[in-house]
Amino acid sequence: MQNIKTHHWCQKYNLDYNLEEVIAFFREKMELTPFMSHKDYAVLAKKSRYWDWLTGDIQNPHIINLLNHIAEKHHLPLNTKNTKIALWEYGEGDELEPHIDVNISLSSAIVIALVGSFETRLFDSEDTSKIVDQVIYGPGEYIILNNTAYYHGGRPLDGYRLAAVAFVDPSFDMTNFWS
């Protein structure tokens, strides 16, 4: 496998933030909120579940502080009237097939590992059976993913995986960030 030395598709960071209260909040939301499954959203694997909310509807201070922490570090709009935050749960054996996100976000996604490690892969745009690069991250880490420009997919490495996904405001031009 070729390891390309580029940051244009994905960047990995350490997260200096206590996630205990974030996880507790999301576990409660999981119980109280309907979710999407494979039948609702084809990218989801058979045992995966997905929830999303407008960030403006989230009043929990731990979530707001987490979004502000990442937004300030990278100068990205993560908590506007147009942004969403999602929760993505993977079951054992699930795999995220190669895809480009065109209907979820028109900018970029910040994927925050809450439980379990994950391998996100970059696929060749002309032959999505070929893996071009990969990044592995787990709790205490997050990635900023250029999810609308590059074919990506992946798999959980620990059986179960739970991640929060914050979406950059779709009106924000990410050109300078990725250059």
Short mmCIF file of C-alpha atoms in Angstrom, two decimals:
data_model
loop_
_atom_site.label_atom_id
_atom_site.label_comp_id
_atom_site.label_asym_id
_atom_site.label_seq_id
_atom_site.Cartn_x
_atom_site.Cartn_y
_atom_site.Cartn_z
CA MET A 1 0.00 0.00 0.00
CA GLN A 2 1.27 3.44 -0.90
CA ASN A 3 1.37 5.87 2.02
CA ILE A 4 0.81 9.28 0.49
CA LYS A 5 2.26 12.19 2.41
CA THR A 6 -0.68 14.53 2.14
CA HIS A 7 -3.06 16.16 4.52
CA HIS A 8 -5.64 16.96 1.86
CA TRP A 9 -7.98 14.04 2.60
CA CYS A 10 -7.65 13.60 6.38
CA GLN A 11 -5.84 15.04 9.38
CA LYS A 12 -5.53 13.31 12.76
CA TYR A 13 -5.31 15.13 16.10
CA ASN A 14 -5.08 14.36 19.80
CA LEU A 15 -8.08 15.53 21.77
CA ASP A 16 -7.23 17.07 25.10
CA TYR A 17 -10.77 16.87 26.45
CA ASN A 18 -12.48 14.69 29.05
CA LEU A 19 -15.09 12.66 27.15
CA GLU A 20 -16.85 10.98 30.11
CA GLU A 21 -19.73 13.49 30.26
CA VAL A 22 -19.92 13.62 26.44
CA ILE A 23 -20.33 9.83 26.29
CA ALA A 24 -22.89 9.86 29.13
CA PHE A 25 -24.94 12.52 27.33
CA PHE A 26 -24.88 10.64 24.04
CA ARG A 27 -25.77 7.30 25.70
CA GLU A 28 -28.89 8.97 27.11
CA LYS A 29 -29.74 10.53 23.73
CA MET A 30 -29.36 7.10 22.09
CA GLU A 31 -32.09 5.72 24.35
CA LEU A 32 -34.48 8.63 23.81
CA THR A 33 -34.07 9.41 20.10
CA PRO A 34 -35.04 7.38 17.03
CA PHE A 35 -32.09 6.28 14.91
CA MET A 36 -31.40 5.49 11.27
CA SER A 37 -30.26 2.05 10.23
CA HIS A 38 -29.09 0.36 7.02
CA LYS A 39 -32.64 0.35 5.62
CA ASP A 40 -32.80 4.17 6.08
CA TYR A 41 -29.29 5.03 4.96
CA ALA A 42 -27.48 2.65 2.60
CA VAL A 43 -23.96 3.60 3.74
CA LEU A 44 -24.70 2.12 7.17
CA ALA A 45 -23.74 -1.49 7.70
CA LYS A 46 -26.21 -4.05 9.03
CA LYS A 47 -25.44 -3.53 12.74
CA SER A 48 -24.81 0.22 12.59
CA ARG A 49 -27.06 2.93 13.95
CA TYR A 50 -26.93 6.67 13.26
CA TRP A 51 -28.46 9.70 14.97
CA ASP A 52 -28.10 13.37 14.12
CA TRP A 53 -29.24 16.67 15.58
CA LEU A 54 -28.89 20.33 14.71
CA THR A 55 -26.14 21.64 16.96
CA GLY A 56 -28.42 24.50 17.96
CA ASP A 57 -30.80 21.94 19.51
CA ILE A 58 -28.08 20.57 21.80
CA GLN A 59 -28.01 22.47 25.07
CA ASN A 60 -25.60 20.20 26.96
CA PRO A 61 -22.59 22.29 28.10
CA HIS A 62 -20.14 19.39 27.61
CA ILE A 63 -21.10 19.02 23.94
CA ILE A 64 -21.09 22.77 23.33
CA ASN A 65 -17.69 23.10 25.03
CA LEU A 66 -16.31 20.21 22.96
CA LEU A 67 -17.53 21.81 19.73
CA ASN A 68 -16.11 25.18 20.77
CA HIS A 69 -12.79 23.58 21.76
CA ILE A 70 -12.32 22.02 18.31
CA ALA A 71 -13.77 25.02 16.44
CA GLU A 72 -11.37 27.45 18.13
CA LYS A 73 -8.36 25.20 17.60
CA HIS A 74 -8.97 24.94 13.85
CA HIS A 75 -10.94 28.15 13.17
CA LEU A 76 -13.91 26.16 11.84
CA PRO A 77 -17.64 26.94 12.27
CA LEU A 78 -19.11 23.91 14.09
CA ASN A 79 -22.00 25.44 16.02
CA THR A 80 -24.12 27.53 13.67
CA LYS A 81 -27.77 27.39 12.62
CA ASN A 82 -26.70 25.21 9.65
CA THR A 83 -24.53 22.64 11.44
CA LYS A 84 -25.30 19.19 12.74
CA ILE A 85 -23.70 16.77 15.12
CA ALA A 86 -24.20 13.05 14.67
CA LEU A 87 -23.58 9.89 16.61
CA TRP A 88 -22.49 6.78 14.70
CA GLU A 89 -22.50 3.35 16.30
CA TYR A 90 -20.85 0.37 14.61
CA GLY A 91 -21.58 -3.21 15.55
CA GLU A 92 -19.11 -6.07 15.39
CA GLY A 93 -18.18 -6.96 11.82
CA ASP A 94 -19.57 -3.75 10.33
CA GLU A 95 -17.61 -2.03 7.62
CA LEU A 96 -18.06 1.40 6.06
CA GLU A 97 -18.00 0.94 2.30
CA PRO A 98 -16.10 3.38 0.02
CA HIS A 99 -18.19 6.50 -0.60
CA ILE A 100 -18.17 10.28 -0.87
CA ASP A 101 -20.63 12.17 1.34
CA VAL A 102 -22.71 14.41 -0.86
CA ASN A 103 -25.99 14.59 1.04
CA ILE A 104 -24.70 14.82 4.63
CA SER A 105 -22.23 17.67 4.53
CA LEU A 106 -21.06 20.06 1.88
CA SER A 107 -17.87 20.91 3.73
CA SER A 108 -15.91 18.57 6.03
CA ALA A 109 -16.55 16.27 8.98
CA ILE A 110 -14.82 16.04 12.34
CA VAL A 111 -14.99 12.44 13.58
CA ILE A 112 -14.40 12.13 17.32
CA ALA A 113 -13.67 8.64 18.62
CA LEU A 114 -15.66 7.96 21.80
CA VAL A 115 -15.42 4.16 22.16
CA GLY A 116 -13.23 1.80 20.14
CA SER A 117 -10.57 2.37 17.50
CA PHE A 118 -11.32 2.81 13.81
CA GLU A 119 -9.34 2.59 10.58
CA THR A 120 -10.45 5.19 8.04
CA ARG A 121 -9.24 4.43 4.55
CA LEU A 122 -8.70 6.56 1.46
CA PHE A 123 -9.70 4.76 -1.75
CA ASP A 124 -8.59 5.31 -5.32
CA SER A 125 -11.28 7.43 -7.01
CA GLU A 126 -11.18 5.32 -10.18
CA ASP A 127 -10.97 1.91 -8.51
CA THR A 128 -12.51 1.93 -5.04
CA SER A 129 -11.21 -1.58 -4.37
CA LYS A 130 -7.72 -0.04 -4.01
CA ILE A 131 -6.76 1.45 -0.64
CA VAL A 132 -4.40 4.40 -1.14
CA ASP A 133 -3.87 5.53 2.47
CA GLN A 134 -5.28 4.98 5.94
CA VAL A 135 -5.43 6.54 9.39
CA ILE A 136 -6.14 4.75 12.70
CA TYR A 137 -7.57 6.63 15.66
CA GLY A 138 -9.30 5.87 18.92
CA PRO A 139 -10.64 7.51 22.07
CA GLY A 140 -8.75 10.71 22.83
CA GLU A 141 -8.25 11.36 19.11
CA TYR A 142 -10.23 12.79 16.22
CA ILE A 143 -9.87 13.33 12.51
CA ILE A 144 -10.91 16.10 10.19
CA LEU A 145 -12.06 14.35 7.05
CA ASN A 146 -12.42 15.84 3.59
CA ASN A 147 -15.50 13.66 3.19
CA THR A 148 -17.03 15.44 0.21
CA ALA A 149 -13.97 15.23 -2.05
CA TYR A 150 -12.38 11.82 -1.44
CA TYR A 151 -13.66 8.24 -1.44
CA HIS A 152 -13.32 6.98 2.10
CA GLY A 153 -14.50 4.07 4.17
CA GLY A 154 -13.21 1.96 7.00
CA ARG A 155 -13.76 -0.50 9.78
CA PRO A 156 -13.82 -0.70 13.56
CA LEU A 157 -10.76 -2.38 15.02
CA ASP A 158 -12.19 -3.26 18.44
CA GLY A 159 -15.50 -4.86 17.47
CA TYR A 160 -17.68 -2.03 18.77
CA ARG A 161 -17.19 1.61 17.91
CA LEU A 162 -19.02 4.80 18.85
CA ALA A 163 -18.10 8.15 17.32
CA ALA A 164 -19.47 11.67 17.36
CA VAL A 165 -19.35 13.47 14.03
CA ALA A 166 -19.46 17.25 13.90
CA PHE A 167 -20.05 18.82 10.51
CA VAL A 168 -18.44 22.07 9.43
CA ASP A 169 -20.97 24.68 8.35
CA PRO A 170 -21.77 23.86 4.70
CA SER A 171 -21.31 27.49 3.64
CA PHE A 172 -17.72 27.56 4.94
CA ASP A 173 -15.03 27.32 2.27
CA MET A 174 -12.50 24.70 3.38
CA THR A 175 -10.02 25.46 0.55
CA ASN A 176 -7.51 27.23 2.81
CA PHE A 177 -7.72 24.53 5.46
CA TRP A 178 -6.90 21.75 3.00
CA SER A 179 -4.20 23.66 1.08
#
